[in-house]
Tab-separated table of C-alpha atoms in Angstrom:
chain	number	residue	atom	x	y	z
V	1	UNK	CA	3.165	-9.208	-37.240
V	2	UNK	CA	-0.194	-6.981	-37.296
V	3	UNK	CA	-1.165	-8.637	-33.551
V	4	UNK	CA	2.312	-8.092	-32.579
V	5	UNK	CA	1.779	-4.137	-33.701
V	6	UNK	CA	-1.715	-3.937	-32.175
V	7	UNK	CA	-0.023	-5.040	-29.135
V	8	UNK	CA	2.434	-2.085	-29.129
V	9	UNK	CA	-0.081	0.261	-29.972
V	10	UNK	CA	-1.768	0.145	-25.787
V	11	UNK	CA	1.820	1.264	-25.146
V	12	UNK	CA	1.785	4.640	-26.666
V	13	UNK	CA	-1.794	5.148	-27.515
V	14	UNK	CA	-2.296	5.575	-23.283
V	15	UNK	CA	1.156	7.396	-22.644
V	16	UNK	CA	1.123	10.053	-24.463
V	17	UNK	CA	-2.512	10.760	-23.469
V	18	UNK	CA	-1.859	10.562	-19.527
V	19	UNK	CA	0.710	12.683	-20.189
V	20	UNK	CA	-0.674	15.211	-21.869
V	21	UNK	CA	-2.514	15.740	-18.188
V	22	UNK	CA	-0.216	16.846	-16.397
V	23	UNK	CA	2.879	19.954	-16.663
V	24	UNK	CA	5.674	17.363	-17.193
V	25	UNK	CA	8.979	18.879	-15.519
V	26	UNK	CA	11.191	20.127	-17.738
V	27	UNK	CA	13.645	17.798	-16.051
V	28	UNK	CA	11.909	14.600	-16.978
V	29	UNK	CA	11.618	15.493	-20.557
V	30	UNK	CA	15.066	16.704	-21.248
V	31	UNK	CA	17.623	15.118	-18.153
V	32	UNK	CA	15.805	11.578	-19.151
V	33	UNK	CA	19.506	9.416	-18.481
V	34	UNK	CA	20.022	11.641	-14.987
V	35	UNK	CA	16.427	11.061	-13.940
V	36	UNK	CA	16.976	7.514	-14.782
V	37	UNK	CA	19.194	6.935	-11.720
V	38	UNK	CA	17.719	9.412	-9.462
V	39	UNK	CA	14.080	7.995	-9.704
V	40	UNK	CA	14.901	5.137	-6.682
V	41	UNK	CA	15.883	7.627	-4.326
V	42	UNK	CA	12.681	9.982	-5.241
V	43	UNK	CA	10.791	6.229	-4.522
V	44	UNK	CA	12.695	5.732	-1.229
V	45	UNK	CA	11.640	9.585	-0.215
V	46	UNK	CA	7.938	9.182	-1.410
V	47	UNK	CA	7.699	5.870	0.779
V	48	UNK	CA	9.956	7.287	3.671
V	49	UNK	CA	6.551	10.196	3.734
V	50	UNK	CA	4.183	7.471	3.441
V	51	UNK	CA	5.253	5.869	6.384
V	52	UNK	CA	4.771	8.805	8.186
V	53	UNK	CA	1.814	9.657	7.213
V	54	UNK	CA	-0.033	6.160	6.067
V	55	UNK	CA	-3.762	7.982	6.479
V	56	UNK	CA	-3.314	11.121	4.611
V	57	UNK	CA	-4.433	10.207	0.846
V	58	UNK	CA	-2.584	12.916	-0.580
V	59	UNK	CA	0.582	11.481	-0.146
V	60	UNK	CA	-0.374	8.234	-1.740
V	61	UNK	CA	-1.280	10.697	-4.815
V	62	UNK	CA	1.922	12.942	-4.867
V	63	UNK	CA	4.244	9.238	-5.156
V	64	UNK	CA	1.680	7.567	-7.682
V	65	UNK	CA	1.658	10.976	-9.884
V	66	UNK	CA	6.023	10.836	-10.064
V	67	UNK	CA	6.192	7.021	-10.407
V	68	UNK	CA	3.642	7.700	-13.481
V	69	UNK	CA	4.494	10.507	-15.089
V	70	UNK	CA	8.691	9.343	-15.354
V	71	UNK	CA	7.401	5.491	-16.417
V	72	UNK	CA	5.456	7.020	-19.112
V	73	UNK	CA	7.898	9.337	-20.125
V	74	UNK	CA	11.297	7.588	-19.602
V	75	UNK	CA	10.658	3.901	-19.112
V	76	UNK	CA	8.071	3.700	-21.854
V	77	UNK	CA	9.265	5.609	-24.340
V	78	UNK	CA	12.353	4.290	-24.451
V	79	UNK	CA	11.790	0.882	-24.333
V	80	UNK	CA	9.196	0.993	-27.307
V	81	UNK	CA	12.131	2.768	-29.023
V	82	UNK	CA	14.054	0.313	-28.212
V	83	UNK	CA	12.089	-2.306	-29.149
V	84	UNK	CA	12.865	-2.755	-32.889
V	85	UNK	CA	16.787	-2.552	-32.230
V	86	UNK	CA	17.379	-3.752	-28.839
V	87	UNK	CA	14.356	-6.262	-27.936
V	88	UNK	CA	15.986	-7.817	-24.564
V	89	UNK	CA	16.798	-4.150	-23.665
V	90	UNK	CA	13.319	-2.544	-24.164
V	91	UNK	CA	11.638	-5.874	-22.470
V	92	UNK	CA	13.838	-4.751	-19.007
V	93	UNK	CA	12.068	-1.080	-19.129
V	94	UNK	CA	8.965	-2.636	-20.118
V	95	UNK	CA	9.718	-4.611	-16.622
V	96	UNK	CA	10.709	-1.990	-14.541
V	97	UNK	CA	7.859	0.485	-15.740
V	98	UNK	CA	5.248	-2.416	-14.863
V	99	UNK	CA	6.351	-2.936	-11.190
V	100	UNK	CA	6.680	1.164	-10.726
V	101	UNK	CA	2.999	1.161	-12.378
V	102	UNK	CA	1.460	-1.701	-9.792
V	103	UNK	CA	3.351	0.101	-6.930
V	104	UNK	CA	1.216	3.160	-8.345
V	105	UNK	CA	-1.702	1.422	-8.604
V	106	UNK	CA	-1.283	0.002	-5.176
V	107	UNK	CA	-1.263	3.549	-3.922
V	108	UNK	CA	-4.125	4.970	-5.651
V	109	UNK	CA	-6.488	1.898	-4.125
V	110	UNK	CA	-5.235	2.600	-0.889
V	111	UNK	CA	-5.840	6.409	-1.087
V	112	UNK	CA	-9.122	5.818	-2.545
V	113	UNK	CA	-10.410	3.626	-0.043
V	114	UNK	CA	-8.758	6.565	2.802
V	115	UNK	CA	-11.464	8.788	0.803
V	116	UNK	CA	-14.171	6.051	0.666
V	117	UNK	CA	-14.098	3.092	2.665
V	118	UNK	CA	-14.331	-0.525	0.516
V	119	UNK	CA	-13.777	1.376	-2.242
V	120	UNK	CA	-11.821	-1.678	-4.456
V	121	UNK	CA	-14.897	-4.104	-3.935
V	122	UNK	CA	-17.344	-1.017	-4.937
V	123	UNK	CA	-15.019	-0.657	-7.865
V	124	UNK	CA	-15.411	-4.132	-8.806
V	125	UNK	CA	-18.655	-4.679	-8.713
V	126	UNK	CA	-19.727	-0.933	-10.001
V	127	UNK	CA	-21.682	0.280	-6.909
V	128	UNK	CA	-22.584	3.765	-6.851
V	129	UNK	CA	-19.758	6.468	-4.978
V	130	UNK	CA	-20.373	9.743	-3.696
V	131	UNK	CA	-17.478	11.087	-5.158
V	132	UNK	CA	-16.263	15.191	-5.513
V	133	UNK	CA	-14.500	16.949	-7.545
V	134	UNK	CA	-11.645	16.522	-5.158
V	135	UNK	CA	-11.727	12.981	-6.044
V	136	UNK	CA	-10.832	13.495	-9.746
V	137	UNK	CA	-6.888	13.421	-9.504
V	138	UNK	CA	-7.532	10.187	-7.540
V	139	UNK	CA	-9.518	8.775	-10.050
V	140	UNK	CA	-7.498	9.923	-12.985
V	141	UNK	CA	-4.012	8.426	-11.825
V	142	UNK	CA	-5.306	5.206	-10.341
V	143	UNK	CA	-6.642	4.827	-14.371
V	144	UNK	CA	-3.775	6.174	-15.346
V	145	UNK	CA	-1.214	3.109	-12.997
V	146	UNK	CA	-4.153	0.665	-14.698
V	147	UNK	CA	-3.724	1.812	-18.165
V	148	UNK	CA	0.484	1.900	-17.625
V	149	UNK	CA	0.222	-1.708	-16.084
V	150	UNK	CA	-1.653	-2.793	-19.782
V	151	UNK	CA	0.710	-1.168	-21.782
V	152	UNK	CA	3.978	-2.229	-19.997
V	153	UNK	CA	3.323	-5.983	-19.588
V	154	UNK	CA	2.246	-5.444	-23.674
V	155	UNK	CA	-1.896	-6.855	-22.672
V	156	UNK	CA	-1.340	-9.298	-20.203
V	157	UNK	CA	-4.815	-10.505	-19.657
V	158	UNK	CA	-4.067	-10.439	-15.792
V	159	UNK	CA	-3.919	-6.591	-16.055
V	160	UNK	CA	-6.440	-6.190	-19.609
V	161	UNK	CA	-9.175	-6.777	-17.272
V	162	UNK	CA	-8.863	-3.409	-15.565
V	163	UNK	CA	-10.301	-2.128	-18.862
V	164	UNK	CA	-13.601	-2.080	-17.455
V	165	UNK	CA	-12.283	-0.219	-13.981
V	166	UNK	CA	-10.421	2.393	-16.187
V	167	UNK	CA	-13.464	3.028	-18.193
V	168	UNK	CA	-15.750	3.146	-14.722
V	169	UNK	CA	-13.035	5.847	-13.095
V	170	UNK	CA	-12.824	8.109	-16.200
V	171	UNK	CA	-16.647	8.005	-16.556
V	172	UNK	CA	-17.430	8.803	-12.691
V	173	UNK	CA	-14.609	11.661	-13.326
V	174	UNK	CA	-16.602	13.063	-16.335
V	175	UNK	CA	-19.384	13.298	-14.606
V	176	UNK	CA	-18.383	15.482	-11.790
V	177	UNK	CA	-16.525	17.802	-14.270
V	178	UNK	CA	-16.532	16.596	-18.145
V	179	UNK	CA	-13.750	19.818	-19.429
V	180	UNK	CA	-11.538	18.828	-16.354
V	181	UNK	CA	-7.546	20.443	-17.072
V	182	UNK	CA	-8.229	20.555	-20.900
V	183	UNK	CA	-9.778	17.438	-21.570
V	184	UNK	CA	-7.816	14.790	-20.119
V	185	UNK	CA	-10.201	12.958	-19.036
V	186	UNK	CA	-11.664	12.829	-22.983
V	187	UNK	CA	-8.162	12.280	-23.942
V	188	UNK	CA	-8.186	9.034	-21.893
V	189	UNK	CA	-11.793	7.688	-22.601
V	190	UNK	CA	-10.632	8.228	-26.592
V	191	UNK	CA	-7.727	5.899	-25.381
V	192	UNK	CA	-10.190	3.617	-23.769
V	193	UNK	CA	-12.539	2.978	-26.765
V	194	UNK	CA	-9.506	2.608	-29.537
V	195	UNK	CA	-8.675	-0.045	-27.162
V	196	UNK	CA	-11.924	-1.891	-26.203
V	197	UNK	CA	-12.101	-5.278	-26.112
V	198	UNK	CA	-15.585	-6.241	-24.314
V	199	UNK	CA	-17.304	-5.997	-27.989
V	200	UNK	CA	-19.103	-2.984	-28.315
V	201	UNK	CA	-19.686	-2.225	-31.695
V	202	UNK	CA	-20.032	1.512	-30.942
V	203	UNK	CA	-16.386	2.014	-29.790
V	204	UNK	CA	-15.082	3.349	-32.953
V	205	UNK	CA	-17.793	5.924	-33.190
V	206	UNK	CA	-17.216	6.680	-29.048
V	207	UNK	CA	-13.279	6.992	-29.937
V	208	UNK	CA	-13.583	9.672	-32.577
V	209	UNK	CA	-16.430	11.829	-30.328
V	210	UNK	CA	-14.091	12.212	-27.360
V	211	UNK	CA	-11.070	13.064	-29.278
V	212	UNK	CA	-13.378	15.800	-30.841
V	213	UNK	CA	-14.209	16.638	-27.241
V	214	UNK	CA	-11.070	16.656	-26.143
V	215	UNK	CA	-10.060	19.110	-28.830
V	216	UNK	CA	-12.329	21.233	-27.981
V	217	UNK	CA	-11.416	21.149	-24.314
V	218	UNK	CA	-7.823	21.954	-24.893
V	219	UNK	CA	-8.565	24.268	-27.655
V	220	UNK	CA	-7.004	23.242	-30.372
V	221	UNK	CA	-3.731	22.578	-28.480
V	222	UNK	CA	-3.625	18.696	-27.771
V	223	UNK	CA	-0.796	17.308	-30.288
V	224	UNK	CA	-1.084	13.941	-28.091
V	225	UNK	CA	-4.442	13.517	-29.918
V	226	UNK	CA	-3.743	13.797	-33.083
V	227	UNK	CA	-0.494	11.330	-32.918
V	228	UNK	CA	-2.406	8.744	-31.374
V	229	UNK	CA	-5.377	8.521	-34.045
V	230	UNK	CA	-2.366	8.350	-36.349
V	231	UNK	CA	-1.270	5.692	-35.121
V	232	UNK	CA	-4.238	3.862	-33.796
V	233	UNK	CA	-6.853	4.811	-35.798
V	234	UNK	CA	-5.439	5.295	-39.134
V	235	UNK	CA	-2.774	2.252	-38.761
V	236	UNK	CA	-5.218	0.005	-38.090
V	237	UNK	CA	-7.240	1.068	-40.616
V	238	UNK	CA	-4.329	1.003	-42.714
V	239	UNK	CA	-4.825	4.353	-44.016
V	240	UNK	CA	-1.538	5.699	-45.079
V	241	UNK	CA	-3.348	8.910	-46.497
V	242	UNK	CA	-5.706	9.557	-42.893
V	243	UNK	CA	-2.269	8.925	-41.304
V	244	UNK	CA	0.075	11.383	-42.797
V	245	UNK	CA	-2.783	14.009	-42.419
V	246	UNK	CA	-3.265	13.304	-38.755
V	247	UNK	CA	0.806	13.381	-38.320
V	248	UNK	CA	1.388	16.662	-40.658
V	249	UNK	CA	-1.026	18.340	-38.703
V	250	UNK	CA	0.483	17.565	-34.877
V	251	UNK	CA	3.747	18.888	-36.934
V	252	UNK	CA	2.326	21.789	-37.783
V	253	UNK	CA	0.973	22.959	-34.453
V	254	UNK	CA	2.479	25.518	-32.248
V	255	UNK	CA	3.971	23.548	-29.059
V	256	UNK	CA	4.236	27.321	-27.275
V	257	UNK	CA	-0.086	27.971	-27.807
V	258	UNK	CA	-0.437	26.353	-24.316
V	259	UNK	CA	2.473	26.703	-21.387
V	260	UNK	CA	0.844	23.875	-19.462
V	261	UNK	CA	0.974	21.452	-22.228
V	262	UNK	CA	4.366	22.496	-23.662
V	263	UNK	CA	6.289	19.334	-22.220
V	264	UNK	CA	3.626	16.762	-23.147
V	265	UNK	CA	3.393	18.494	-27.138
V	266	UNK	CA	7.129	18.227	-27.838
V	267	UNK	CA	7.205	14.502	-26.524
V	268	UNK	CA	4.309	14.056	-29.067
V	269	UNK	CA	5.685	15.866	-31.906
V	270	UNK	CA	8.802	13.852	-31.397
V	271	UNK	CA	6.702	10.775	-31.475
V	272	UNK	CA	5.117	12.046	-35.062
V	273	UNK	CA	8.478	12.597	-36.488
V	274	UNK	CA	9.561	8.957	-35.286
V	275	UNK	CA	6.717	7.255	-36.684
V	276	UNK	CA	7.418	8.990	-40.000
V	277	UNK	CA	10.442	6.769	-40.152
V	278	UNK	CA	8.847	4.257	-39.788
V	279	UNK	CA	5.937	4.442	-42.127
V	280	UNK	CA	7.328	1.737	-44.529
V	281	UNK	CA	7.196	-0.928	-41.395
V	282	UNK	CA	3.612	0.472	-40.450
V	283	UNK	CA	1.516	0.013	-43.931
V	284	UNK	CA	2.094	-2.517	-46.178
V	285	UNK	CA	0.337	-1.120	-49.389
């Protein structure tokens, strides 16, 4: 039961950080069962522009950033929802958000290497890139189809071994701008370390000083954060008492002290107020 749980946990603990990056539409959030049906004719439209345009590298990012941002929101969400009262149910959006996340990360490899030629086998092996600033987005949302690709196929080890690329794109993206649009990129190397598996014994402490970066980044403003040391950190830990401080706290905050994060604080605070219900199923003493 506790593996089982630590299993669910890469499915949250990376969507609600990826997207708290971006200005979710208003749409996605709230028309969730309209969006559902429309998304395959946004895909068609995004690969009809593709087509026409194979060697421009922005359109490869526009498609990956949609695909993303509704899998994490819609797919994701609802099947983990659905996963404690409808398990066949949830597994078919678990399903459908995996192949939308490889189509993303498909994308974002071929962008990339538009940008930087053999940029997948310089990935693999670590080589050095001259990347810019410019090359952030890229490098965010190919981490970001990586991360989705873990969490949907629940740490398939085909897909857990992108781990290492993740943490290689956030930490070339931190390095060309650390505070880049309020701390995402902290927000997703705190993800990263709750979730490492090569051994390090520092990960822990690495977790906890990037979610205190990314707070500071986003000024105090980053519910996402707080809900996902709730229920990562503090569940594991089995702290019930760390726990209910962490999710009192993203209950408390104001979703209206940043416009640009609005979307991405409700979806969290309505992820606090869910695991609440489910406290008794989440600690055991």
């Amino acid at each position: 039961m506790i593996i089982f749980q630590r299993r669910q946990l890469y499915i949250w603990i990376f969507s609600i950080l990826f997207l708290n990056a971006c200005a979710i539409n208003r749409d996605t959030m709230f028309g969730a069962d309209i969006i559902e049906y429309t998304i395959p004719l946004t895909a068609k439209a995004q690969e009809k522009k593709i087509r026409k345009d194979s060697f421009n590298s922005e359109v490869y990012l526009e498609a990956s950033e949609r695909l993303i941002q509704f899998s994490y929101a819609i797919l994701m969400d609802k099947a983990d929802r659905l996963m404690y009262a409808d398990y066949y149910t949830a597994r078919e959006y678990y399903s459908e958000a995996l192949d939308l996340f490889l189509t993303s990360r498909e994308y974002m490899l071929t962008a990339l290497s538009l940008r930087h030629p053999d940029f997948k086998s310089k990935m693999i092996d670590k080589e050095s890139i001259s990347f810019t600033t410019r090359d952030i987005p890229y490098l965010y949302w190919l981490s970001g189809a990586m991360a989705g690709s873990i969490s949907a196929s629940k740490g398939d080890p085909r897909y857990l071994i992108d781990l290492t690329n993740i943490k290689w794109l956030l930490k070339n993206a931190i390095a060309l701008e650390p505070g880049w649009d309020k701390g995402a990129l902290y927000s997703a190397m705190m993800s990263v370390y709750l979730n490492d598996t090569t051994g390090d014994r520092d990960s822990e402490k690495k977790a906890l000083e990037y979610f205190e970066l990314a707070d500071r980044a986003a000024k105090g403003s980053n519910i996402g954060i707080y809900v996902t040391l709730a229920e990562s950190f503090a569940v594991a830990k089995q702290d019930k008492d760390y726990f209910l401080e962490l999710i009192n706290k993203a209950l408390s905050m104001d979703v209206n002290a940043d416009k640009d994060m609005k979307q991405a604080n409700l979806l969290s605070k309505l992820r606090a107020k869910w695991l609440l219900t489910r406290i008794d199923d989440l600690f055991y003493m």
